[in-house]
């Protein structure tokens, strides 16, 4: 398997010792969907940088943007964004790739118009012919043609990093360029940078159908990425659409609205944070009056320093904490609260309430806050029989390998996160089933925010349905000739379908 250790099945990036500073992330935006999501992501990151204090602002800049000229004035404070001339505007650490120039040009214009950040036009790659929603054409035909140029652009961006922290690839799974060419670029990066963390954020198509051959494209993409990526975040269009309609109260959401939701979920993971323990007060014990002579709630210097924790190492921590099992790398994102911006000042939230709902969203296997099944609990069959309840009813919850919880807002370093870190939610053999990360900075203008990245069974039902449709189409011989023209025949289909079935079996065995 490409990029994996033949003995352990682990990526070279796992188990490495990293310095105490978080690394810079190089983002590769692929296809129309990937470029649009990437534009929303950098807009969100730039907006959060403006809202944060100096030190956090500098961390965001260092991780996701390049600043050609000096970023600090004489007093040492960050200049972002008003004091920058255009030549010194923070530049996204990104490479934009598409087979058609229109979307790339649009992304460059949107970034420049914001005045807060920009794309580097020398880090773009576009042609005049699309992939025609044909995965094989994007992978086999265009992949070899653009590999050298794309890898050179990405290499130049990596060399701009003081400390390189990994790759983030943004793409769709149903088209030709984002899916086919995106899978090829991911495998090329694994070959060129075998020790770098590589995380894919993939948009899963509407189940009602966007492209007639989306079943083929999606499964071929999933099979390729599962063999080269450290983790694959699956963002389902149906869930993003429902979030816009039911929680943001947008009756007819656009792709921009949906991309904004996806970008905020991703930013909730990527923004600077520090690691802590699951329990109350970050797992540390406060000093008491009678023992140490301190006042109520006081901590000694050693405890205060310990509570601060080490900085989260971005993509490296994500792939090591959440993708602990080499055969299972499908990830899901959940975020609370999600509500219209004009309603934020009228809502009141508490950490226990947000964490309780996050736990139930995980158990229910949904990324939506509405319609939660509050009867689900992680208990086994023996308990059910002893309690006289129907066997299997309380055990029908979504199983999870591991998760990473990101708390942003006041007192996020003190809140008890055991509702999500409950060992009953995870297999007993996982050494660290739930990692907790915190930042006292507000996120998206909200006093409290919770983002959960989980390696769980949530993507399995839509993948199973997609497999069923793909087998039906393949047995009928539908559109197979279009793929055969570009080097994908029955053997390649069978191998891809079997690879995805193996992953599904791994999750269903939990």
Short mmCIF file of C-alpha atoms in Angstrom, two decimals:
data_model
loop_
_atom_site.label_atom_id
_atom_site.label_comp_id
_atom_site.label_asym_id
_atom_site.label_seq_id
_atom_site.Cartn_x
_atom_site.Cartn_y
_atom_site.Cartn_z
CA UNK A 1 0.00 0.00 0.00
CA UNK A 2 1.37 3.33 -1.06
CA UNK A 3 2.76 5.45 1.77
CA UNK A 4 2.20 2.86 4.52
CA UNK A 5 4.54 0.82 6.62
CA UNK A 6 4.36 -2.83 5.42
CA UNK A 7 4.58 -4.12 8.99
CA UNK A 8 2.40 -1.73 11.01
CA UNK A 9 0.10 -0.27 8.37
CA UNK A 10 0.77 3.19 9.83
CA UNK A 11 1.67 6.35 7.98
CA UNK A 12 5.24 7.60 8.30
CA UNK A 13 3.79 10.80 9.80
CA UNK A 14 2.37 8.89 12.77
CA UNK A 15 4.54 8.47 15.82
CA UNK A 16 7.00 11.20 14.87
CA UNK A 17 8.37 13.69 17.40
CA UNK A 18 7.40 17.26 16.53
CA UNK A 19 8.69 20.55 17.97
CA UNK A 20 6.56 22.44 20.48
CA UNK A 21 5.32 24.92 17.86
CA UNK A 22 2.35 24.24 15.55
CA UNK A 23 3.28 23.98 11.88
CA UNK A 24 2.11 25.84 8.81
CA UNK A 25 -0.56 24.11 6.72
CA UNK A 26 -0.38 24.10 2.93
CA UNK A 27 -3.85 23.86 1.42
CA UNK A 28 -4.41 22.37 -2.03
CA UNK A 29 -7.77 23.33 -3.57
CA UNK A 30 -8.92 20.97 -6.31
CA UNK A 31 -11.79 21.46 -8.73
CA UNK A 32 -14.75 23.79 -8.49
CA UNK A 33 -15.95 22.57 -5.11
CA UNK A 34 -12.50 22.50 -3.53
CA UNK A 35 -11.69 26.04 -4.64
CA UNK A 36 -15.01 27.42 -3.42
CA UNK A 37 -14.73 25.71 -0.02
CA UNK A 38 -11.10 26.86 0.24
CA UNK A 39 -12.06 30.46 -0.43
CA UNK A 40 -14.67 30.33 2.34
CA UNK A 41 -12.16 28.66 4.68
CA UNK A 42 -9.52 31.36 4.27
CA UNK A 43 -12.17 34.06 4.59
CA UNK A 44 -13.22 32.50 7.90
CA UNK A 45 -9.62 32.22 9.11
CA UNK A 46 -8.89 35.85 8.17
CA UNK A 47 -12.06 37.02 9.92
CA UNK A 48 -11.12 35.11 13.07
CA UNK A 49 -7.60 36.57 12.94
CA UNK A 50 -9.04 40.08 12.99
CA UNK A 51 -11.21 39.22 15.99
CA UNK A 52 -8.43 37.57 18.04
CA UNK A 53 -5.76 39.01 20.31
CA UNK A 54 -2.20 39.64 19.12
CA UNK A 55 -0.60 36.30 19.99
CA UNK A 56 -3.46 34.19 18.62
CA UNK A 57 -3.60 36.40 15.55
CA UNK A 58 0.08 35.76 14.90
CA UNK A 59 -0.46 32.00 15.23
CA UNK A 60 -3.24 32.09 12.63
CA UNK A 61 -1.08 34.13 10.28
CA UNK A 62 1.91 31.83 10.67
CA UNK A 63 -0.17 28.68 10.16
CA UNK A 64 -2.29 29.68 7.16
CA UNK A 65 -0.90 32.86 5.58
CA UNK A 66 2.34 34.26 4.23
CA UNK A 67 3.30 37.87 4.98
CA UNK A 68 6.06 38.97 2.57
CA UNK A 69 7.04 42.04 4.58
CA UNK A 70 7.44 42.56 8.33
CA UNK A 71 4.23 41.77 10.13
CA UNK A 72 4.89 43.66 13.33
CA UNK A 73 5.36 47.32 14.04
CA UNK A 74 7.79 48.74 16.54
CA UNK A 75 5.58 47.89 19.47
CA UNK A 76 5.46 44.25 18.33
CA UNK A 77 1.75 44.21 17.52
CA UNK A 78 0.37 42.50 14.43
CA UNK A 79 -0.78 44.62 11.52
CA UNK A 80 -3.87 42.92 10.17
CA UNK A 81 -5.42 43.87 7.87
CA UNK A 82 -5.81 47.64 7.52
CA UNK A 83 -2.16 48.66 7.75
CA UNK A 84 -1.06 46.46 4.85
CA UNK A 85 -0.42 47.70 1.35
CA UNK A 86 -1.52 45.20 -1.27
CA UNK A 87 1.99 43.78 -1.71
CA UNK A 88 2.06 42.91 1.99
CA UNK A 89 -1.49 41.62 2.38
CA UNK A 90 -1.47 38.19 4.07
CA UNK A 91 -1.29 35.58 1.32
CA UNK A 92 -2.99 32.23 1.74
CA UNK A 93 -0.65 29.23 1.88
CA UNK A 94 -2.63 27.59 -0.90
CA UNK A 95 -2.31 26.09 -4.38
CA UNK A 96 -5.40 26.35 -6.62
CA UNK A 97 -5.91 23.67 -9.27
CA UNK A 98 -8.76 23.25 -11.75
CA UNK A 99 -9.08 22.16 -15.34
CA UNK A 100 -11.14 25.28 -16.12
CA UNK A 101 -9.95 28.82 -15.25
CA UNK A 102 -13.30 30.39 -14.31
CA UNK A 103 -13.53 29.16 -10.70
CA UNK A 104 -9.85 29.84 -9.97
CA UNK A 105 -10.17 33.39 -11.30
CA UNK A 106 -13.33 33.91 -9.27
CA UNK A 107 -11.60 32.72 -6.07
CA UNK A 108 -8.70 35.10 -6.67
CA UNK A 109 -11.11 38.02 -7.19
CA UNK A 110 -13.13 37.25 -4.05
CA UNK A 111 -9.99 37.10 -1.92
CA UNK A 112 -8.60 40.34 -3.30
CA UNK A 113 -11.93 42.12 -2.90
CA UNK A 114 -12.05 41.25 0.80
CA UNK A 115 -8.99 43.43 1.47
CA UNK A 116 -7.97 41.15 4.34
CA UNK A 117 -6.08 38.48 2.44
CA UNK A 118 -5.31 37.27 -1.06
CA UNK A 119 -4.31 34.25 -3.12
CA UNK A 120 -0.92 34.13 -4.83
CA UNK A 121 -1.67 34.08 -8.56
CA UNK A 122 1.65 32.29 -9.17
CA UNK A 123 0.28 29.33 -7.19
CA UNK A 124 -2.60 28.60 -9.57
CA UNK A 125 -2.92 25.93 -12.24
CA UNK A 126 -5.82 25.97 -14.71
CA UNK A 127 -6.49 24.70 -18.22
CA UNK A 128 -9.19 25.30 -20.79
CA UNK A 129 -10.82 21.85 -20.81
CA UNK A 130 -12.72 20.21 -17.96
CA UNK A 131 -12.87 16.56 -17.01
CA UNK A 132 -16.51 16.11 -18.02
CA UNK A 133 -17.42 14.51 -14.65
CA UNK A 134 -15.32 11.51 -15.68
CA UNK A 135 -13.14 10.29 -12.79
CA UNK A 136 -10.94 8.21 -15.09
CA UNK A 137 -10.27 11.20 -17.33
CA UNK A 138 -9.25 13.36 -14.38
CA UNK A 139 -7.11 10.64 -12.81
CA UNK A 140 -5.46 8.83 -15.72
CA UNK A 141 -5.48 11.42 -18.50
CA UNK A 142 -4.97 14.76 -16.76
CA UNK A 143 -3.18 13.40 -13.70
CA UNK A 144 0.01 12.52 -15.53
CA UNK A 145 -0.10 15.74 -17.54
CA UNK A 146 -0.24 18.08 -14.54
CA UNK A 147 1.75 16.09 -11.97
CA UNK A 148 5.12 17.75 -12.50
CA UNK A 149 3.70 21.28 -12.61
CA UNK A 150 1.36 20.75 -9.65
CA UNK A 151 4.05 19.18 -7.47
CA UNK A 152 6.43 22.01 -8.31
CA UNK A 153 3.88 24.65 -7.25
CA UNK A 154 3.19 22.78 -4.03
CA UNK A 155 6.91 22.32 -3.35
CA UNK A 156 7.46 26.08 -3.68
CA UNK A 157 4.68 26.72 -1.18
CA UNK A 158 6.10 24.17 1.27
CA UNK A 159 9.50 25.86 1.07
CA UNK A 160 7.90 29.12 2.24
CA UNK A 161 7.07 27.51 5.61
CA UNK A 162 9.42 27.94 8.57
CA UNK A 163 8.00 24.72 9.98
CA UNK A 164 5.84 22.68 7.62
CA UNK A 165 2.89 21.06 9.37
CA UNK A 166 1.19 19.08 6.60
CA UNK A 167 -1.21 19.18 3.65
CA UNK A 168 -4.93 19.91 3.65
CA UNK A 169 -6.65 18.88 0.40
CA UNK A 170 -10.10 20.26 -0.40
CA UNK A 171 -12.15 18.51 -3.08
CA UNK A 172 -15.45 16.95 -4.07
CA UNK A 173 -16.03 13.23 -4.53
CA UNK A 174 -18.53 13.19 -7.38
CA UNK A 175 -16.93 15.11 -10.25
CA UNK A 176 -14.00 14.60 -12.57
CA UNK A 177 -11.38 17.18 -11.61
CA UNK A 178 -11.89 17.44 -7.84
CA UNK A 179 -12.46 13.70 -7.51
CA UNK A 180 -10.26 12.11 -10.20
CA UNK A 181 -7.43 14.63 -10.46
CA UNK A 182 -7.73 15.27 -6.71
CA UNK A 183 -7.12 11.61 -5.94
CA UNK A 184 -4.12 11.60 -8.27
CA UNK A 185 -2.61 14.70 -6.63
CA UNK A 186 -3.13 13.18 -3.17
CA UNK A 187 -1.22 10.05 -4.19
CA UNK A 188 1.51 12.16 -5.80
CA UNK A 189 1.92 14.15 -2.57
CA UNK A 190 2.20 10.94 -0.59
CA UNK A 191 4.97 9.82 -2.94
CA UNK A 192 6.78 13.18 -2.88
CA UNK A 193 6.30 13.87 0.85
CA UNK A 194 6.00 10.46 2.54
CA UNK A 195 6.43 11.82 6.09
CA UNK A 196 4.02 14.77 5.89
CA UNK A 197 0.55 14.60 7.48
CA UNK A 198 -2.07 14.57 4.73
CA UNK A 199 -5.73 15.29 5.49
CA UNK A 200 -8.51 15.35 2.89
CA UNK A 201 -11.75 17.29 3.25
CA UNK A 202 -14.20 15.78 0.76
CA UNK A 203 -17.73 16.92 -0.08
CA UNK A 204 -20.10 13.97 -0.48
CA UNK A 205 -22.74 14.51 -3.21
CA UNK A 206 -26.47 14.87 -2.73
CA UNK A 207 -28.11 11.46 -2.50
CA UNK A 208 -30.79 12.64 -4.93
CA UNK A 209 -28.02 12.89 -7.51
CA UNK A 210 -25.86 15.70 -8.89
CA UNK A 211 -24.08 13.71 -11.60
CA UNK A 212 -25.39 10.56 -13.27
CA UNK A 213 -22.09 8.74 -12.67
CA UNK A 214 -21.53 10.04 -9.13
CA UNK A 215 -21.70 6.50 -7.69
CA UNK A 216 -18.68 5.46 -9.75
CA UNK A 217 -16.75 8.67 -9.09
CA UNK A 218 -17.38 8.71 -5.36
CA UNK A 219 -16.30 5.13 -4.73
CA UNK A 220 -13.23 5.40 -6.96
CA UNK A 221 -12.21 8.55 -5.05
CA UNK A 222 -12.82 6.98 -1.65
CA UNK A 223 -10.81 3.90 -2.57
CA UNK A 224 -7.83 5.95 -3.78
CA UNK A 225 -7.81 8.34 -0.81
CA UNK A 226 -8.12 5.61 1.81
CA UNK A 227 -4.84 4.19 0.50
CA UNK A 228 -2.84 7.41 0.65
CA UNK A 229 -4.45 9.85 3.08
CA UNK A 230 -4.01 9.97 6.85
CA UNK A 231 -7.64 10.98 7.28
CA UNK A 232 -10.66 11.70 5.07
CA UNK A 233 -13.24 14.15 6.41
CA UNK A 234 -16.59 13.47 4.74
CA UNK A 235 -18.90 16.50 4.53
CA UNK A 236 -22.30 15.44 3.21
CA UNK A 237 -24.13 17.93 1.00
CA UNK A 238 -27.47 16.77 2.37
CA UNK A 239 -26.39 17.52 5.94
CA UNK A 240 -24.94 20.91 4.99
CA UNK A 241 -28.17 21.77 3.18
CA UNK A 242 -30.32 20.77 6.16
CA UNK A 243 -28.11 22.79 8.48
CA UNK A 244 -28.71 25.88 6.37
CA UNK A 245 -32.47 25.32 6.18
CA UNK A 246 -33.27 24.17 9.72
CA UNK A 247 -30.65 25.94 11.82
CA UNK A 248 -29.65 29.01 9.83
CA UNK A 249 -33.24 29.55 8.63
CA UNK A 250 -32.27 29.90 4.96
CA UNK A 251 -35.21 28.61 2.89
CA UNK A 252 -33.16 28.29 -0.32
CA UNK A 253 -29.49 27.96 0.60
CA UNK A 254 -26.87 28.51 -2.08
CA UNK A 255 -23.62 26.60 -2.46
CA UNK A 256 -21.91 29.62 -0.89
CA UNK A 257 -24.07 29.20 2.23
CA UNK A 258 -23.27 25.49 2.41
CA UNK A 259 -19.57 26.08 1.80
CA UNK A 260 -19.57 28.61 4.63
CA UNK A 261 -20.97 25.99 7.03
CA UNK A 262 -18.33 23.47 5.93
CA UNK A 263 -15.57 26.07 6.25
CA UNK A 264 -16.59 27.03 9.80
CA UNK A 265 -16.63 23.39 10.86
CA UNK A 266 -13.14 22.94 9.47
CA UNK A 267 -11.89 26.19 11.01
CA UNK A 268 -13.18 25.02 14.38
CA UNK A 269 -10.57 22.25 14.18
CA UNK A 270 -7.71 24.12 12.53
CA UNK A 271 -7.60 27.37 14.54
CA UNK A 272 -4.96 27.55 17.31
CA UNK A 273 -5.72 25.60 20.48
CA UNK A 274 -3.98 23.87 23.35
CA UNK A 275 -4.33 20.31 24.60
CA UNK A 276 -5.85 19.42 27.97
CA UNK A 277 -7.35 16.47 29.83
CA UNK A 278 -11.00 15.44 29.66
CA UNK A 279 -12.07 16.04 33.27
CA UNK A 280 -13.11 19.18 35.12
CA UNK A 281 -10.41 21.88 35.40
CA UNK A 282 -8.60 20.17 32.55
CA UNK A 283 -8.11 17.07 34.69
CA UNK A 284 -6.10 18.97 37.32
CA UNK A 285 -6.95 19.39 41.01
CA UNK A 286 -7.32 22.85 42.50
CA UNK A 287 -5.65 23.83 45.75
CA UNK A 288 -7.81 23.91 48.85
CA UNK A 289 -7.66 26.30 51.81
CA UNK A 290 -6.83 23.68 54.41
CA UNK A 291 -4.15 21.86 52.42
CA UNK A 292 -2.04 24.52 50.77
CA UNK A 293 -3.20 27.76 52.30
CA UNK A 294 -4.51 29.09 49.03
CA UNK A 295 -7.87 30.70 48.52
CA UNK A 296 -10.79 28.93 46.86
CA UNK A 297 -10.06 28.15 43.25
CA UNK A 298 -6.41 29.14 43.54
CA UNK A 299 -3.71 27.16 41.73
CA UNK A 300 0.01 27.07 42.29
CA UNK A 301 2.35 28.18 39.49
CA UNK A 302 3.20 24.62 38.44
CA UNK A 303 -0.49 23.72 38.09
CA UNK A 304 -1.25 26.87 36.09
CA UNK A 305 1.55 26.12 33.66
CA UNK A 306 0.43 22.50 33.35
CA UNK A 307 -3.14 23.52 32.64
CA UNK A 308 -2.05 25.64 29.71
CA UNK A 309 -0.98 22.43 27.93
CA UNK A 310 1.06 22.20 24.77
CA UNK A 311 -0.10 23.76 21.56
CA UNK A 312 -2.10 21.47 19.32
CA UNK A 313 0.05 20.46 16.36
CA UNK A 314 -2.64 20.93 13.76
CA UNK A 315 -2.86 18.17 11.20
CA UNK A 316 -0.32 15.95 12.97
CA UNK A 317 -2.45 15.74 16.12
CA UNK A 318 -5.62 15.19 14.08
CA UNK A 319 -4.26 12.18 12.23
CA UNK A 320 -2.60 10.64 15.29
CA UNK A 321 -5.41 11.24 17.80
CA UNK A 322 -8.44 10.45 15.65
CA UNK A 323 -7.09 8.06 13.01
CA UNK A 324 -5.68 5.61 15.54
CA UNK A 325 -6.68 2.52 13.54
CA UNK A 326 -5.00 2.21 10.09
CA UNK A 327 -7.98 0.47 8.50
CA UNK A 328 -10.47 3.23 9.48
CA UNK A 329 -9.86 6.82 8.43
CA UNK A 330 -13.33 8.23 7.68
CA UNK A 331 -14.00 11.35 9.77
CA UNK A 332 -17.09 13.44 10.52
CA UNK A 333 -17.49 17.01 11.80
CA UNK A 334 -20.10 18.33 14.22
CA UNK A 335 -20.39 21.87 15.52
CA UNK A 336 -22.53 23.70 18.07
CA UNK A 337 -24.14 26.17 18.30
CA UNK A 338 -25.27 26.86 14.73
CA UNK A 339 -27.75 29.70 14.41
CA UNK A 340 -28.35 32.88 12.36
CA UNK A 341 -25.80 35.58 13.15
CA UNK A 342 -28.54 38.07 14.04
CA UNK A 343 -29.80 35.70 16.76
CA UNK A 344 -26.45 35.21 18.51
CA UNK A 345 -26.81 38.12 20.95
CA UNK A 346 -30.24 36.89 22.07
CA UNK A 347 -29.17 33.31 22.86
CA UNK A 348 -27.57 32.00 26.06
CA UNK A 349 -25.50 28.82 26.15
CA UNK A 350 -23.78 26.76 28.82
CA UNK A 351 -20.89 24.35 28.43
CA UNK A 352 -22.76 21.39 30.00
CA UNK A 353 -25.71 21.95 27.67
CA UNK A 354 -23.57 22.17 24.53
CA UNK A 355 -21.54 19.09 25.46
CA UNK A 356 -24.66 17.09 26.29
CA UNK A 357 -26.11 17.85 22.86
CA UNK A 358 -22.79 17.08 21.18
CA UNK A 359 -22.71 13.69 22.88
CA UNK A 360 -26.24 12.90 21.71
CA UNK A 361 -25.43 14.00 18.16
CA UNK A 362 -22.54 11.53 18.19
CA UNK A 363 -24.69 8.71 19.56
CA UNK A 364 -27.46 9.44 17.04
CA UNK A 365 -25.01 9.51 14.12
CA UNK A 366 -26.27 12.90 12.95
CA UNK A 367 -24.50 16.17 12.30
CA UNK A 368 -27.71 18.12 12.96
CA UNK A 369 -28.86 19.40 16.31
CA UNK A 370 -32.55 18.85 15.55
CA UNK A 371 -34.38 15.54 15.92
CA UNK A 372 -31.94 13.93 18.35
CA UNK A 373 -32.81 10.54 19.85
CA UNK A 374 -32.35 11.13 23.57
CA UNK A 375 -33.08 7.48 24.35
CA UNK A 376 -29.78 6.23 22.96
CA UNK A 377 -27.18 5.22 25.52
CA UNK A 378 -23.90 3.31 25.15
CA UNK A 379 -24.91 0.21 27.15
CA UNK A 380 -24.50 -3.48 26.30
CA UNK A 381 -26.95 -6.32 25.96
CA UNK A 382 -26.49 -7.70 29.48
CA UNK A 383 -27.53 -4.39 31.03
CA UNK A 384 -30.56 -4.25 28.78
CA UNK A 385 -31.79 -7.68 29.91
CA UNK A 386 -31.14 -6.88 33.55
CA UNK A 387 -33.12 -3.67 33.27
CA UNK A 388 -35.95 -5.48 31.51
CA UNK A 389 -35.62 -3.38 28.35
CA UNK A 390 -35.88 -4.56 24.78
CA UNK A 391 -32.56 -6.11 23.74
CA UNK A 392 -30.70 -4.08 21.16
CA UNK A 393 -32.79 -0.90 21.44
CA UNK A 394 -30.39 0.99 23.68
CA UNK A 395 -27.40 -0.49 21.90
CA UNK A 396 -28.34 0.88 18.46
CA UNK A 397 -26.12 3.93 18.82
CA UNK A 398 -23.37 5.08 16.47
CA UNK A 399 -20.04 3.49 17.39
CA UNK A 400 -16.87 5.54 17.41
CA UNK A 401 -13.16 4.69 17.26
CA UNK A 402 -11.89 8.03 18.59
CA UNK A 403 -12.68 11.73 18.60
CA UNK A 404 -11.07 15.11 19.07
CA UNK A 405 -13.06 17.82 20.87
CA UNK A 406 -12.36 21.52 20.35
CA UNK A 407 -13.76 23.96 22.91
CA UNK A 408 -13.55 27.69 22.16
CA UNK A 409 -14.67 30.45 24.51
CA UNK A 410 -14.42 31.53 28.12
CA UNK A 411 -13.51 28.87 30.71
CA UNK A 412 -13.01 26.27 28.00
CA UNK A 413 -9.89 25.14 29.87
CA UNK A 414 -11.93 24.35 33.00
CA UNK A 415 -15.15 22.75 31.70
CA UNK A 416 -15.77 19.06 32.36
CA UNK A 417 -15.75 17.36 28.94
CA UNK A 418 -16.45 13.84 30.20
CA UNK A 419 -19.86 13.80 28.47
CA UNK A 420 -18.02 13.38 25.16
CA UNK A 421 -14.92 11.74 26.62
CA UNK A 422 -16.91 8.96 28.31
CA UNK A 423 -14.93 5.70 27.83
CA UNK A 424 -18.22 3.86 27.20
CA UNK A 425 -18.44 5.62 23.83
CA UNK A 426 -15.22 4.08 22.54
CA UNK A 427 -13.55 0.65 22.21
CA UNK A 428 -11.59 -0.31 25.33
CA UNK A 429 -8.38 -0.97 23.37
CA UNK A 430 -7.99 2.64 22.11
CA UNK A 431 -5.21 4.26 24.21
CA UNK A 432 -6.56 7.83 24.01
CA UNK A 433 -10.13 7.71 22.71
CA UNK A 434 -10.93 11.40 23.18
CA UNK A 435 -8.49 14.30 23.02
CA UNK A 436 -9.69 17.70 24.26
CA UNK A 437 -8.37 21.00 22.92
CA UNK A 438 -9.28 24.48 24.10
CA UNK A 439 -8.91 28.16 23.37
CA UNK A 440 -10.33 31.09 25.34
CA UNK A 441 -10.82 33.05 22.11
CA UNK A 442 -14.39 33.32 20.88
CA UNK A 443 -15.24 31.65 17.59
CA UNK A 444 -17.63 33.03 14.98
CA UNK A 445 -18.74 35.73 17.41
CA UNK A 446 -20.13 33.21 19.90
CA UNK A 447 -19.20 33.13 23.58
CA UNK A 448 -18.97 29.33 23.48
CA UNK A 449 -18.39 26.94 20.60
CA UNK A 450 -17.92 23.17 20.37
CA UNK A 451 -16.48 21.34 17.35
CA UNK A 452 -16.19 17.55 17.36
CA UNK A 453 -14.07 15.64 14.86
CA UNK A 454 -14.93 11.95 15.18
CA UNK A 455 -13.84 8.72 13.56
CA UNK A 456 -17.20 6.97 13.69
CA UNK A 457 -19.86 5.09 11.73
CA UNK A 458 -21.67 8.24 10.55
CA UNK A 459 -20.46 8.02 6.89
CA UNK A 460 -21.30 4.30 6.62
CA UNK A 461 -25.02 4.45 5.67
CA UNK A 462 -24.55 6.82 2.69
CA UNK A 463 -21.50 4.85 1.55
CA UNK A 464 -23.51 1.62 1.71
CA UNK A 465 -26.30 3.14 -0.38
CA UNK A 466 -23.77 4.48 -2.89
CA UNK A 467 -22.22 1.01 -3.19
CA UNK A 468 -25.60 -0.53 -3.88
CA UNK A 469 -26.32 1.95 -6.70
CA UNK A 470 -22.84 1.49 -8.16
CA UNK A 471 -23.24 -2.28 -8.30
CA UNK A 472 -26.60 -1.87 -10.05
CA UNK A 473 -25.12 0.46 -12.65
CA UNK A 474 -22.09 -1.75 -13.18
CA UNK A 475 -24.19 -4.90 -13.63
CA UNK A 476 -26.23 -3.05 -16.27
CA UNK A 477 -23.06 -1.87 -17.99
CA UNK A 478 -24.10 1.77 -17.62
CA UNK A 479 -21.46 4.31 -18.75
CA UNK A 480 -18.62 1.81 -18.34
CA UNK A 481 -17.34 2.56 -21.83
CA UNK A 482 -16.64 6.19 -20.85
CA UNK A 483 -14.29 5.01 -18.11
CA UNK A 484 -12.72 2.27 -20.22
CA UNK A 485 -11.63 4.92 -22.74
CA UNK A 486 -9.41 6.38 -20.00
CA UNK A 487 -8.04 3.19 -18.50
CA UNK A 488 -10.60 2.21 -15.84
CA UNK A 489 -12.17 -1.16 -16.58
CA UNK A 490 -13.92 -3.96 -14.70
CA UNK A 491 -10.84 -4.89 -12.69
CA UNK A 492 -10.35 -1.33 -11.43
CA UNK A 493 -14.03 -1.04 -10.50
CA UNK A 494 -13.97 -4.37 -8.66
CA UNK A 495 -10.82 -3.41 -6.74
CA UNK A 496 -12.23 -0.03 -5.71
CA UNK A 497 -15.59 -1.47 -4.62
CA UNK A 498 -13.87 -4.22 -2.60
CA UNK A 499 -11.60 -1.67 -0.90
CA UNK A 500 -14.59 0.40 0.21
CA UNK A 501 -16.46 -2.73 1.35
CA UNK A 502 -13.48 -3.69 3.51
CA UNK A 503 -13.58 -0.30 5.23
CA UNK A 504 -17.34 -0.57 5.80
CA UNK A 505 -16.84 -4.02 7.35
CA UNK A 506 -14.25 -2.55 9.72
CA UNK A 507 -16.68 0.10 10.98
CA UNK A 508 -19.63 -2.29 11.20
CA UNK A 509 -17.56 -4.66 13.34
CA UNK A 510 -17.35 -2.05 16.12
#
